[in-house]
CSV table of C-alpha atoms and ligand atoms in Angstrom, one decimal:
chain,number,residue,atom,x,y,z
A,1,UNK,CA,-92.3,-28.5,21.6
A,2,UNK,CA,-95.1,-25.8,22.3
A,3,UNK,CA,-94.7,-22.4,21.4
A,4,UNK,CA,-93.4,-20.1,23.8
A,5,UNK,CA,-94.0,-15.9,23.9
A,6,UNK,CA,-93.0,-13.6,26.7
A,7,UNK,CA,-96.4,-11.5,27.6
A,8,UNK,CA,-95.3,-9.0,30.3
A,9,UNK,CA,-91.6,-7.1,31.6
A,10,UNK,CA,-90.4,-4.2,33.7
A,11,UNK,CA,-87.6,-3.4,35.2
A,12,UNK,CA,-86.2,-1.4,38.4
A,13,UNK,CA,-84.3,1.4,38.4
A,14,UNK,CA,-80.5,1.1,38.0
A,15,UNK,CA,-77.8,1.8,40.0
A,16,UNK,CA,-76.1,2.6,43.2
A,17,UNK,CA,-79.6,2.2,45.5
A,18,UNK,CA,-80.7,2.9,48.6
A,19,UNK,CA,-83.5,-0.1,48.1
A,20,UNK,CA,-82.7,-3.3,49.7
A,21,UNK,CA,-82.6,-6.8,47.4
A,22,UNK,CA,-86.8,-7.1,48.7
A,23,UNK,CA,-87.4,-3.3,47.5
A,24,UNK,CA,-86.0,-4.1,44.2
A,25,UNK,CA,-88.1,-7.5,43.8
A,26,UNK,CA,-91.1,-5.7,44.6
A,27,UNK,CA,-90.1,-3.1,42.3
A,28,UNK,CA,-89.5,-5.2,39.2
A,29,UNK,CA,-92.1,-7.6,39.8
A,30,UNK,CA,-94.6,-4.5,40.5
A,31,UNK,CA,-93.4,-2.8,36.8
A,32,UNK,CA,-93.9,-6.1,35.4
A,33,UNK,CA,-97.3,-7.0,36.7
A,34,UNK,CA,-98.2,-3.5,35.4
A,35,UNK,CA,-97.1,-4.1,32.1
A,36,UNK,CA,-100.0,-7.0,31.8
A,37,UNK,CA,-103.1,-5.6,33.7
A,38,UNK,CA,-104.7,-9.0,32.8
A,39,UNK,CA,-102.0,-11.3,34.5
A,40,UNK,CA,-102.2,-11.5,38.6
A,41,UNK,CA,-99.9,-13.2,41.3
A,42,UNK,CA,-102.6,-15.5,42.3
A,43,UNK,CA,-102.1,-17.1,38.3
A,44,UNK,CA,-98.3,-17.4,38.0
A,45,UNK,CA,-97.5,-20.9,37.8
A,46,UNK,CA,-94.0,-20.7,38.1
A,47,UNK,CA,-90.9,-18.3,39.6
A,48,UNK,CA,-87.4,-18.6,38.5
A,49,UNK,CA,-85.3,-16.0,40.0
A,50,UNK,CA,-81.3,-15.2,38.6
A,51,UNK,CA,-79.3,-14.1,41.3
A,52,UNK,CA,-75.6,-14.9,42.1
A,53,UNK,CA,-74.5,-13.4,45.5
A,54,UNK,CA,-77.3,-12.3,47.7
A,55,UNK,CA,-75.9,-14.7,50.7
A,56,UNK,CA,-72.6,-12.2,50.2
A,57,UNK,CA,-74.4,-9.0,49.6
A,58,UNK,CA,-77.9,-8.9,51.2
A,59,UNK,CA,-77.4,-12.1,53.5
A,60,UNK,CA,-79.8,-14.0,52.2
A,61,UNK,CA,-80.2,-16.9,50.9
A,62,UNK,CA,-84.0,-19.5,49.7
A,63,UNK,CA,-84.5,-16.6,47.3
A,64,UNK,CA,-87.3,-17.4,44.5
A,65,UNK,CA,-89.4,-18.4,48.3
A,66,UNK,CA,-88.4,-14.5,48.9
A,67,UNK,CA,-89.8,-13.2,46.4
A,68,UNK,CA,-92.7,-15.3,45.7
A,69,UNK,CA,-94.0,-14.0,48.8
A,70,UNK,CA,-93.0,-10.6,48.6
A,71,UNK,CA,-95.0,-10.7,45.2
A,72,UNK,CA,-98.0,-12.5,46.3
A,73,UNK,CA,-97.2,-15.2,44.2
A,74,UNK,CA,-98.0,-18.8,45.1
A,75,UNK,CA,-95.9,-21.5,42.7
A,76,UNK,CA,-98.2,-24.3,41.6
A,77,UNK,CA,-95.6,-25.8,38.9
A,78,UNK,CA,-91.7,-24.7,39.6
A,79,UNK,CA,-89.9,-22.2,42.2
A,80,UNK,CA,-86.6,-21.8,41.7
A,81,UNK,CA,-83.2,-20.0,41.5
A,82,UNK,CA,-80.5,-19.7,39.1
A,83,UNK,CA,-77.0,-19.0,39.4
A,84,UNK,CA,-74.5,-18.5,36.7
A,85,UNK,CA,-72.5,-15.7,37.0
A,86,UNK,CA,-72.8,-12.9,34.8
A,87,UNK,CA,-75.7,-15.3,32.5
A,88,UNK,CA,-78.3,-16.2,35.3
A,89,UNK,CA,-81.1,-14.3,34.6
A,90,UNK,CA,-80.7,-16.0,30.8
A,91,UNK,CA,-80.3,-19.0,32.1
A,92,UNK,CA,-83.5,-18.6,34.0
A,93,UNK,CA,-85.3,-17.7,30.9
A,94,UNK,CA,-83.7,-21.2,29.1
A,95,UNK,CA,-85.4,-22.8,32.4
A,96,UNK,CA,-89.1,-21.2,32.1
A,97,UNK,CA,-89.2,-21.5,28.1
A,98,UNK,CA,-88.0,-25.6,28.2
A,99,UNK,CA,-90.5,-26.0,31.0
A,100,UNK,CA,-93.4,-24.3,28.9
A,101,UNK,CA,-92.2,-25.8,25.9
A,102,UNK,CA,-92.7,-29.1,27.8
A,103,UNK,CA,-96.3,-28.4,28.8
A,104,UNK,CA,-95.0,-28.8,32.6
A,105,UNK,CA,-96.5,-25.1,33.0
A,106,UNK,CA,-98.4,-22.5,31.0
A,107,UNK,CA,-97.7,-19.1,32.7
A,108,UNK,CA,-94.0,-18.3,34.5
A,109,UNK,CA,-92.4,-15.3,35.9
A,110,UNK,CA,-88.5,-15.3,35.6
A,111,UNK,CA,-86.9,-12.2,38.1
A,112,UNK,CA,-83.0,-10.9,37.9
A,113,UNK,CA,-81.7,-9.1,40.6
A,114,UNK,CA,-78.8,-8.5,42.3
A,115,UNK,CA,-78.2,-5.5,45.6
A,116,UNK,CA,-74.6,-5.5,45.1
A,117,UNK,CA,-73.7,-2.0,46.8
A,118,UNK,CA,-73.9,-3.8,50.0
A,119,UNK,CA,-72.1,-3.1,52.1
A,120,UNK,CA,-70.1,-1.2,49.8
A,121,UNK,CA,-69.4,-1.5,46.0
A,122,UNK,CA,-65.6,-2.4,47.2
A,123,UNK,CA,-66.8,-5.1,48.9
A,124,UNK,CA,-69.0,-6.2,45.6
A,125,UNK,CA,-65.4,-6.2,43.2
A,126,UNK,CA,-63.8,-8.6,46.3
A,127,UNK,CA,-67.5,-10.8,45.6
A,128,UNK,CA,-66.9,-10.8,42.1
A,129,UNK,CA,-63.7,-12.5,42.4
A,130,UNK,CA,-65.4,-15.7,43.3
A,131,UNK,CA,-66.8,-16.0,39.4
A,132,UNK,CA,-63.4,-16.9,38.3
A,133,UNK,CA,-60.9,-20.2,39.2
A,134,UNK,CA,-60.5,-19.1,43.0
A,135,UNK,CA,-57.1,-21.2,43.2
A,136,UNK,CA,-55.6,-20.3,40.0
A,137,UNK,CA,-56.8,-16.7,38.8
A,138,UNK,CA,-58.3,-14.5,41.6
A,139,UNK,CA,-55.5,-15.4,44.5
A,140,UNK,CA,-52.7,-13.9,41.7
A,141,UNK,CA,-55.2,-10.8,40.7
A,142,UNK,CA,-56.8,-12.3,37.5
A,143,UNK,CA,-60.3,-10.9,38.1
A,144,UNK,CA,-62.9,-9.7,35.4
A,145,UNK,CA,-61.3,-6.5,34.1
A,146,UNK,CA,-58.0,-8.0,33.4
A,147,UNK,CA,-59.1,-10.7,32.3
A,148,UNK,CA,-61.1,-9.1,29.7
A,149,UNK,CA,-57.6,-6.8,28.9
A,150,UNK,CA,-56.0,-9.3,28.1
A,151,UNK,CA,-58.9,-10.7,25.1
A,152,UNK,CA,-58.5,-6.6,24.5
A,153,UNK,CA,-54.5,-6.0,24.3
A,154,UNK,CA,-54.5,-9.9,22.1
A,155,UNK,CA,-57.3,-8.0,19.5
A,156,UNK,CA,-55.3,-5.0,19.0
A,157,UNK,CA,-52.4,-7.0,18.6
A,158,UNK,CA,-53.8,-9.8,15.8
A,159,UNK,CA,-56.2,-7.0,13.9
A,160,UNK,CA,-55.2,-4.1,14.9
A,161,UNK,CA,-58.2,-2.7,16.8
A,162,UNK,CA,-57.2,0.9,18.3
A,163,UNK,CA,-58.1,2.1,22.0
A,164,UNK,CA,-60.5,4.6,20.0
A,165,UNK,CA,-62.4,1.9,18.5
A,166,UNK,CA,-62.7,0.6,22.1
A,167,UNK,CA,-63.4,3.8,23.2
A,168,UNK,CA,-66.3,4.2,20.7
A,169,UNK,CA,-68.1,1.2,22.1
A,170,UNK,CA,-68.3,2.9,25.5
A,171,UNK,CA,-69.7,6.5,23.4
A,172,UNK,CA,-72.7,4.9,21.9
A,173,UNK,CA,-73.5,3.2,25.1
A,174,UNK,CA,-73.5,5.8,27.6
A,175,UNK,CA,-75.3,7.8,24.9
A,176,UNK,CA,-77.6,5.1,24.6
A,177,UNK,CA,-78.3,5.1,28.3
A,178,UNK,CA,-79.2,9.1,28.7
A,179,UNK,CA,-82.7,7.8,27.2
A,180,UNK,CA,-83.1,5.3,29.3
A,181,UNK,CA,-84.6,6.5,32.2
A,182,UNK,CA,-84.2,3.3,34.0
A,183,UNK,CA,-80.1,3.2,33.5
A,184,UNK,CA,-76.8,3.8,36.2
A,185,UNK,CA,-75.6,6.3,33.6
A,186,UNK,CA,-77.7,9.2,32.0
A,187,UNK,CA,-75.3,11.6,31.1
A,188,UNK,CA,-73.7,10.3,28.7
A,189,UNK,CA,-70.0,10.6,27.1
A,190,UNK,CA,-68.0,11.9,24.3
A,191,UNK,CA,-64.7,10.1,22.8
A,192,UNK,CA,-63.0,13.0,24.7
A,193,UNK,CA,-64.6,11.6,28.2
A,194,UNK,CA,-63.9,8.3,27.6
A,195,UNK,CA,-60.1,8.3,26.0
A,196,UNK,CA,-59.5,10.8,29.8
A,197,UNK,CA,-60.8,8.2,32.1
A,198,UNK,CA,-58.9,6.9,34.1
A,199,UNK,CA,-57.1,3.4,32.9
A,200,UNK,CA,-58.4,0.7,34.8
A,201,UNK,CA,-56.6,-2.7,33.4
A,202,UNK,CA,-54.9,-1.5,29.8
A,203,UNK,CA,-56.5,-0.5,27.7
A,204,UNK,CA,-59.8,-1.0,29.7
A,205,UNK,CA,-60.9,2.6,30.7
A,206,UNK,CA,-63.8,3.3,33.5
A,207,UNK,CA,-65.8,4.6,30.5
A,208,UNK,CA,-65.2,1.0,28.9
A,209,UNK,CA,-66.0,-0.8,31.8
A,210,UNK,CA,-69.7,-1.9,33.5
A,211,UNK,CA,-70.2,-0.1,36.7
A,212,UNK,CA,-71.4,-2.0,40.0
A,213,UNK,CA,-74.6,-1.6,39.7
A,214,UNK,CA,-78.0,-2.3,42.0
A,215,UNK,CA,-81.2,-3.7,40.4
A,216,UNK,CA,-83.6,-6.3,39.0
A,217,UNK,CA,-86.2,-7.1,36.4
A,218,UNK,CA,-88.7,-9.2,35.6
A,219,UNK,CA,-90.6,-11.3,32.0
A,220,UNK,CA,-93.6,-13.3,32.2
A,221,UNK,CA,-93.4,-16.2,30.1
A,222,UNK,CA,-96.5,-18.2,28.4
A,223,UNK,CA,-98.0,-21.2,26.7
A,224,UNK,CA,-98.9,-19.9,22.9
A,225,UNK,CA,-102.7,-20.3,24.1
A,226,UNK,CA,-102.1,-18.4,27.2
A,227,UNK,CA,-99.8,-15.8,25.4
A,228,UNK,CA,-102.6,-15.0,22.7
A,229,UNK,CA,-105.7,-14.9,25.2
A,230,UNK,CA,-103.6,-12.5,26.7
A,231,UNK,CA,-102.8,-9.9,24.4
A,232,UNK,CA,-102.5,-9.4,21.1
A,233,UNK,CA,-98.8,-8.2,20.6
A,234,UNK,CA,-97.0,-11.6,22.1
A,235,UNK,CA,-92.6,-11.6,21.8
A,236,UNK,CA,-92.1,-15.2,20.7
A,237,UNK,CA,-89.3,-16.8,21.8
A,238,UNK,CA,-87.9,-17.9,18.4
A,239,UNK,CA,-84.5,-19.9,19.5
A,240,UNK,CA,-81.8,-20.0,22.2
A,241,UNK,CA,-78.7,-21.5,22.5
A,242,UNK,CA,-76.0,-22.0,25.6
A,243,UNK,CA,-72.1,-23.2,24.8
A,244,UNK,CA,-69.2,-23.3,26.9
A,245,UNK,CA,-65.6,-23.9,26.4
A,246,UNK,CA,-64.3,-23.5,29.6
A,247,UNK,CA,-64.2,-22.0,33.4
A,248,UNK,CA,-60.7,-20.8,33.6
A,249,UNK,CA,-59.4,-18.3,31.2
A,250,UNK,CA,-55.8,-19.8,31.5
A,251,UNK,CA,-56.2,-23.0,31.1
A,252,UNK,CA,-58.6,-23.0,28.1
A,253,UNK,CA,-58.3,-20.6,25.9
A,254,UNK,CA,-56.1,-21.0,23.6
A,255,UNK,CA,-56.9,-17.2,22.0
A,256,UNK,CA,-57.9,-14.9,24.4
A,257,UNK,CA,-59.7,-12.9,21.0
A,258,UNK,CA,-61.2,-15.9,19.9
A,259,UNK,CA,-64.8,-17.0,21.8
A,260,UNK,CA,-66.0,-20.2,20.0
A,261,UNK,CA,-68.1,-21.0,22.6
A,262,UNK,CA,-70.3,-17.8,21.5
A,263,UNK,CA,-70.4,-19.0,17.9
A,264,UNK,CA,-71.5,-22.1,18.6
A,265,UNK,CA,-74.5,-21.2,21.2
A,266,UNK,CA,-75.4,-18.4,18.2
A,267,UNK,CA,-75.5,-20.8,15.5
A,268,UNK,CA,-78.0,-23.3,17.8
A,269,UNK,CA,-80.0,-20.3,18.2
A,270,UNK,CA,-79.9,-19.1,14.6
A,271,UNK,CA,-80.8,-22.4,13.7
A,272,UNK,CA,-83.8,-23.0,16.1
A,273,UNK,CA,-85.2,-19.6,14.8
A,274,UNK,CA,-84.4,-19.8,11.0
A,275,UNK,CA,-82.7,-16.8,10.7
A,276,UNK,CA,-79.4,-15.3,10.0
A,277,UNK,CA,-77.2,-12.6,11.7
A,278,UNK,CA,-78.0,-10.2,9.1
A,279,UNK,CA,-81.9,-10.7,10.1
A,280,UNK,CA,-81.2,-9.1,13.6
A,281,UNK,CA,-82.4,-5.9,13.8
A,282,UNK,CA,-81.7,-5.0,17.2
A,283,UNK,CA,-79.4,-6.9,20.4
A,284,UNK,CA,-78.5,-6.7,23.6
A,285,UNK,CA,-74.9,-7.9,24.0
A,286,UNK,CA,-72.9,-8.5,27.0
A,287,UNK,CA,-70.6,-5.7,27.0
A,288,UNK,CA,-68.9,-5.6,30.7
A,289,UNK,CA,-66.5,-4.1,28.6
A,290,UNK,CA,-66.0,-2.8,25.5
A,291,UNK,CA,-63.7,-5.3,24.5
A,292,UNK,CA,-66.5,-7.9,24.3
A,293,UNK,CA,-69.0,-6.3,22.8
A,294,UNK,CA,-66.5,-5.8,19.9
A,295,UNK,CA,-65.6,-9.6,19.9
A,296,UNK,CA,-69.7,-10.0,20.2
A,297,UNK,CA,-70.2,-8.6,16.8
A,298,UNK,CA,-67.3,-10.8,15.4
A,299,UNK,CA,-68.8,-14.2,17.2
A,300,UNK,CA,-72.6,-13.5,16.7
A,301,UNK,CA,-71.7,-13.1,12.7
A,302,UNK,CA,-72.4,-9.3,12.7
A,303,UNK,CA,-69.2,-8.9,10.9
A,304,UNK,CA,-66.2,-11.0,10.1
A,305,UNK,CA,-63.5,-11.3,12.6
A,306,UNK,CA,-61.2,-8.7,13.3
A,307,UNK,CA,-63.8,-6.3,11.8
A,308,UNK,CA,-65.2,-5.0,14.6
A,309,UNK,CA,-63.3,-2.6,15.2
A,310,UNK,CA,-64.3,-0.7,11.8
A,311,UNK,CA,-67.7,-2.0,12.1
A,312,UNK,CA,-68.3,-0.2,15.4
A,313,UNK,CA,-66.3,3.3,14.0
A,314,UNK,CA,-68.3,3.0,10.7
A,315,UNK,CA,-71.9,3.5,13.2
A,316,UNK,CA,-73.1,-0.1,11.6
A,317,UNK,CA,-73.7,-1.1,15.1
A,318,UNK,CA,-75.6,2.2,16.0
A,319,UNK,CA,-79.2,3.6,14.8
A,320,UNK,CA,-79.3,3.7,11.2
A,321,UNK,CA,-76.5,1.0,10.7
A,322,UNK,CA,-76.7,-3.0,10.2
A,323,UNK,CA,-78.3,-3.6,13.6
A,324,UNK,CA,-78.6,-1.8,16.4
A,325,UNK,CA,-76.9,-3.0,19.6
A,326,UNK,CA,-77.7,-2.2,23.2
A,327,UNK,CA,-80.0,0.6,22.8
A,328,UNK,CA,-81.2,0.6,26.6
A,329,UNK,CA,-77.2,1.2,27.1
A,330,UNK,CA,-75.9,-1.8,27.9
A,331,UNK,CA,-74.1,-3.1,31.0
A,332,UNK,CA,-71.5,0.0,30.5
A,333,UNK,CA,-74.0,2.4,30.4
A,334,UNK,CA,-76.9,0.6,32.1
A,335,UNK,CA,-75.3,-0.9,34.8
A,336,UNK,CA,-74.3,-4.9,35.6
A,337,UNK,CA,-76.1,-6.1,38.2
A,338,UNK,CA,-75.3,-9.7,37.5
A,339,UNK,CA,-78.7,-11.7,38.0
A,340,UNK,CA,-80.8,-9.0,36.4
A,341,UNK,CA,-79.0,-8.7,33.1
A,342,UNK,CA,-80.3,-11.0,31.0
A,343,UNK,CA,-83.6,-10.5,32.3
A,344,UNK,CA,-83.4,-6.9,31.5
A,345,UNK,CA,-81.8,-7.7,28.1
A,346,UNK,CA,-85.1,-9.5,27.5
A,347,UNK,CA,-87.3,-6.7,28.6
A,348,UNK,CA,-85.8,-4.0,26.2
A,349,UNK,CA,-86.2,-6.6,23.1
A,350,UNK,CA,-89.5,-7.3,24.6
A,351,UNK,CA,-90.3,-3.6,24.7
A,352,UNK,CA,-88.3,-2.7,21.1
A,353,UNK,CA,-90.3,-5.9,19.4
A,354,UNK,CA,-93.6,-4.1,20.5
A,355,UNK,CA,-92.5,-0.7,19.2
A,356,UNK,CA,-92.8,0.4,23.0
A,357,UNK,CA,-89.3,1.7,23.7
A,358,UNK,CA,-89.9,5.7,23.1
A,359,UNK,CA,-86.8,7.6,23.0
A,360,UNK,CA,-84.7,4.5,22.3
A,361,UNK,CA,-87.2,2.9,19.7
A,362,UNK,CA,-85.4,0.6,16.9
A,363,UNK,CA,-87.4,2.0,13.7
A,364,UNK,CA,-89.5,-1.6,12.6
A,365,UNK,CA,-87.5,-4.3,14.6
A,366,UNK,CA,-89.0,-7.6,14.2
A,367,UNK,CA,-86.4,-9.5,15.1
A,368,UNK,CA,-84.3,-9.4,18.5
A,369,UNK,CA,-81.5,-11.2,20.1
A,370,UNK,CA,-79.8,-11.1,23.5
A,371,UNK,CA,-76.5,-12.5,24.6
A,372,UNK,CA,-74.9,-13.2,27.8
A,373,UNK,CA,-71.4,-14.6,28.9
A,374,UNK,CA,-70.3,-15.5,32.1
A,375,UNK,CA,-66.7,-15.4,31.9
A,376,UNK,CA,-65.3,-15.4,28.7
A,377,UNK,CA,-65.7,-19.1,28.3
A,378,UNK,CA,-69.5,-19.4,28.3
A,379,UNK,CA,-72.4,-18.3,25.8
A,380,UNK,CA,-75.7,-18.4,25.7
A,381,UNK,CA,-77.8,-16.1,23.2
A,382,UNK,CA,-81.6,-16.0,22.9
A,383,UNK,CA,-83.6,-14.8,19.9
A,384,UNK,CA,-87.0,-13.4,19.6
A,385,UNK,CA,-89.4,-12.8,17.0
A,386,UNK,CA,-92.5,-10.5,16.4
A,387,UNK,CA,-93.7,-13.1,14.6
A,388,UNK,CA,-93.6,-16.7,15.4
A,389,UNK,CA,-92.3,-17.3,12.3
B,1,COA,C1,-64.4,-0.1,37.0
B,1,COA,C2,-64.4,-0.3,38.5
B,1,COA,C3,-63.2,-1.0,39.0
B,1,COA,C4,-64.5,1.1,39.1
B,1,COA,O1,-64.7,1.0,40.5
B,1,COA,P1,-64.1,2.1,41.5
B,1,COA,O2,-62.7,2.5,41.1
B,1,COA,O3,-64.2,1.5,42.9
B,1,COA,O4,-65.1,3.3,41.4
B,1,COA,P2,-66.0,3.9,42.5
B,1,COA,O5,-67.1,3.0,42.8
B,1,COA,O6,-65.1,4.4,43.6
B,1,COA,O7,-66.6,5.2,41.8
B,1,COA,C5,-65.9,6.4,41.6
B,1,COA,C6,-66.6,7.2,40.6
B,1,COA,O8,-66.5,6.5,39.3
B,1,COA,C7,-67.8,6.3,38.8
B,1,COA,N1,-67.8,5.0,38.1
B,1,COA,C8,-67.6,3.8,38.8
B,1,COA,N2,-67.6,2.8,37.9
B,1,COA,C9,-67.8,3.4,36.7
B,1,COA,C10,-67.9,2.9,35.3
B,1,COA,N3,-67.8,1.6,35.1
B,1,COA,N4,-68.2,3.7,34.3
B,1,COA,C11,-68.3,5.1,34.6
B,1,COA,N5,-68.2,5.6,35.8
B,1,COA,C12,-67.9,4.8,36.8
B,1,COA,C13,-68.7,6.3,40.0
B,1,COA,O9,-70.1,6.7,39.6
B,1,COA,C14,-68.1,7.4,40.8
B,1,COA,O10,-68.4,8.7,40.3
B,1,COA,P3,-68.7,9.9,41.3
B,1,COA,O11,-67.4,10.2,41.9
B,1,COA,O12,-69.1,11.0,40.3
B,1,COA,O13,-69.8,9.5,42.2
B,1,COA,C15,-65.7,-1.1,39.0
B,1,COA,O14,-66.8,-0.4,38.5
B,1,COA,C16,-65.6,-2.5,38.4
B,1,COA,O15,-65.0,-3.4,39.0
B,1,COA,N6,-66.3,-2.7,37.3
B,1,COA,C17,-66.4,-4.1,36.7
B,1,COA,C18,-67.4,-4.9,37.3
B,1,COA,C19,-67.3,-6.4,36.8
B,1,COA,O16,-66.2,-6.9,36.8
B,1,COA,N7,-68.4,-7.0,36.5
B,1,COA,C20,-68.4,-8.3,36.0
B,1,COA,C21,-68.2,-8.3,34.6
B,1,COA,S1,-67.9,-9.9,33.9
C-alpha cells in the first residue's frame, strides 16, 4: 500500500444557516482550497462527498456531480457519494485513502455536508428516524436520544456513573466550542446550565445532547509524492479501522453499555498505526451525547471500563490530562450535521497535528484519532500521525 497524507481542510460555519446545501459546499470547499494555495480544482482527481439526507432536506439528490461543479472540479479518477448515517463523511475518507493507497489516484477531495434545518429542524428529528430499524424502533418511538438513554441509564446502573459525570461531558464541550469560531455553540456552559436543562430522554439533558446542526467540510487527500511536493507539514494517515455488530439496537445488543464493535475497529486501527491508546494525544469522538463519549473512552482503551465516569470528572480527558478529546467542541458543542462530521473531525486533527489550531491548540500533539458511530452498533476510528511513522 502507498502512503497516504491529508494536505489541505476547512470547514463551514456551524449551525442553524441561512446557506442552502450549494452555499455550504462552496463554503467548505472554498476554506479548504484556501488552506493549500498550491492545490487547484482543475487537479483534483477525485470527489467523495458524505451526505445522508439531502433528497429529504434540500431536495436533491446526484450530489458529489453537485458539488464538483459548484467547485470547479472536474473528476478524472472517482466521483462519488457516501451514505452511512452518522459515519459518512469517515467513510468517505476510508474510500479516498484505499483508493490512493491503491495507486488508482494521487490527489482526492472528500466533502461532508448536511443542510438539515430545512424546512425546519422538526422536520430534520422526523428525518433522523430513518437511521434506525424503521419497522421495529422508530414506529414505537426508539429514535437516537432514547436509544442512547438507554446505553446511559444501563452505565449508571452496572458502574455507577452519576448524571454529573454525564453532565461534565457536555461542560468541557461547550467550553471547548466558545474557541471555536466555526461551532453551533459559543457560549459555553457551567455544570449548573447543564444539570437545569431541560431532560430530554433520562438522563439525556439538551446540554448532553448534539444539536441539529447545518454545515460541511472538506480534506484533500494525497499520494506520499504528491503530499511532500506539496508542503512540507503533511498529516499522515497512520491507520483506520470500521466494525459493526449490528443495525438494530434491540435485536443485537446484548449490553446496551457495552460497544464491541468500537473495540474492534480501534484495535485494527491501533494495529495499522503501531500505536497504543495511551499514544493518543488528542481525538475527536462521536459524542451525540454524552453518554457515548463516556463509553468512547472505555472502548477506545482510554481507560478501563466503567471508568469513565471518573476519568472524565478527574479532567484526564481535558487539556492537561491523558488526552485531550474534542477540542473543536464536539458534536454537543459543535453541532451534528451528519455527513460533515467525520470530515470535520479530520480537519481539527489535521489542524491540531500542524500546531494550527490557536485558541484550541493541543500543546505538541503528534498523534490524533477520530471516531465515528452510526448507531450504536457500528465503528469506525481513523488515526493520524505527524510523522509517518
Ligand atoms: C435535543 C433536541 C431534541 C432539541 O430539539 P428541540 O427541542 O426541537 O429544540 P429547538 O430546536 O426547538 O431549540 C430550542 C432552543 O434550544 C436550543 N437547543 C436545541 N438543541 C440543543 C442542544 N442539543 N444543546 C443545547 N441547546 C440546544 C436551541 O438553540 C434553541 O435555543 P434558543 O431558544 O435560545 O434559540 C434536538 O436537538 C435533537 O434531536 N438532537 C439530537 C440529534 C440527533 O439525534 N442526532 C443524531 C445522533 S446519532
Amino acid at each position: 500500500m502507498r502512503k497516504v497524507a491529508l494536505v489541505g481542510a476547512g470547514v463551514s460555519k456551524f449551525g442553524v444557516r441561512k446557506a442552502s446545501y450549494r452555499d455550504l459546499v462552496w463554503e467548505a470547499g472554498k476554506a479548504c482550497f484556501d488552506s493549500i494555495p498550491g492545490v487547484k480544482p482543475k487537479d483534483i482527481e477525485g470527489l467523495v462527498v458524505g451526505s445522508v439526507m439531502p433528497e429529504r432536506t434540500a431536495f436533491q439528490s446526484h450530489i458529489s456531480s453537485m458539488a464538483a461543479e459548484a467547485l470547479g472540479i472536474r473528476p478524472t479518477a472517482l466521483s462519488a457519494r457516501t451514505e452511512h448515517m452518522c459515519a459518512s463523511g469517515t467513510v468517505g475518507i476510508r474510500y479516498a485513502y484505499a483508493f490512493i493507497a491503491a495507486g488508482l489516484a494521487d490527489l482526492v477531495m472528500v466533502l461532508g455536508v448536511e443542510k438539515l434545518n430545512q424546512p425546519s429542524g422538526d422536520e430534520a428529528i422526523l428525518n433522523m428516524g430513518t437511521g434506525v430499524d424503521r419497522e421495529w424502533e422508530a414506529a414505537f418511538g426508539l429514535t437516537a436520544p432514547p436509544c442512547f438513554a438507554l446505553a446511559a441509564q444501563r452505565h449508571m446502573a452496572a458502574y455507577g456513573t452519576t448524571e454529573e459525570q454525564l453532565a461534565l461531558v457536555g461542560v468541557k464541550n461547550h467550553t471547548h466550542a466558545s474557541k471555536n469560531p466555526n461551532a453551533h455553540f459559543n457560549k459555553g456552559a457551567t455544570l449548573d446550565q447543564v444539570l437545569g436543562s431541560r431532560m430530554i430522554a433520562s438522563p439525556l439533558r439538551l446540554f448532553m445532547c448534539s444539536p441539529i446542526t447545518d454545515g460541511a467540510a472538506a480534506v484533500i487527500v494525497a499520494s506520499e509524492d504528491r503530499a511532500r511536493a506539496l508542503t512540507d507539514t503533511p498529516v499522515w494517515i497512520r491507520g483506520s479501522g470500521q466494525a459493526l455488530d449490528g443495525f438494530q439496537l434491540t435485536s443485537l445488543h446484548e449490553d446496551y453499555a457495552h460497544w464491541p464493535a468500537m473495540q474492534r475497529a480501534s484495535a485494527s486501527a491501533y494495529k495499522a498505526a503501531g500505536v497504543g491508546a495511551r499514544d493518543i494525544d488528542v481525538a475527536e469522538v462521536h459524542d451525540c451525547f454524552a453518554i457515548a463519549e463516556l463509553i468512547a473512552y472505555e472502548e477506545l482503551g482510554f481507560c478501563a471500563k466503567g471508568e469513565a465516569g471518573p476519568f472524565v470528572a478527574a479532567g484526564r480527558s481535558d487539556y492537561g490530562g491523558d488526552v485531550v478529546v474534542n477540542p473543536r467542541g464536539g458534536l454537543i458543542g459543535c453541532g451534528h450535521p451528519l455527513g460533515a462530521t467525520g470530515v470535520a473531525q479530520a480537519a481539527e486533527v489535521f489542524a491540531q497535528l500542524r500546531g494550527e489550531a490557536g485558541a484550541r491548540q493541543v500543546p505538541d500533539a503528534e498523534i490524533g484519532l477520530t471516531h465515528n458511530n452510526s448507531g450504536m452498533g457500528e465503528h469506525i476510528v481513523m488515526i493520524y500521525g505527524r510523522e509517518w511513522a
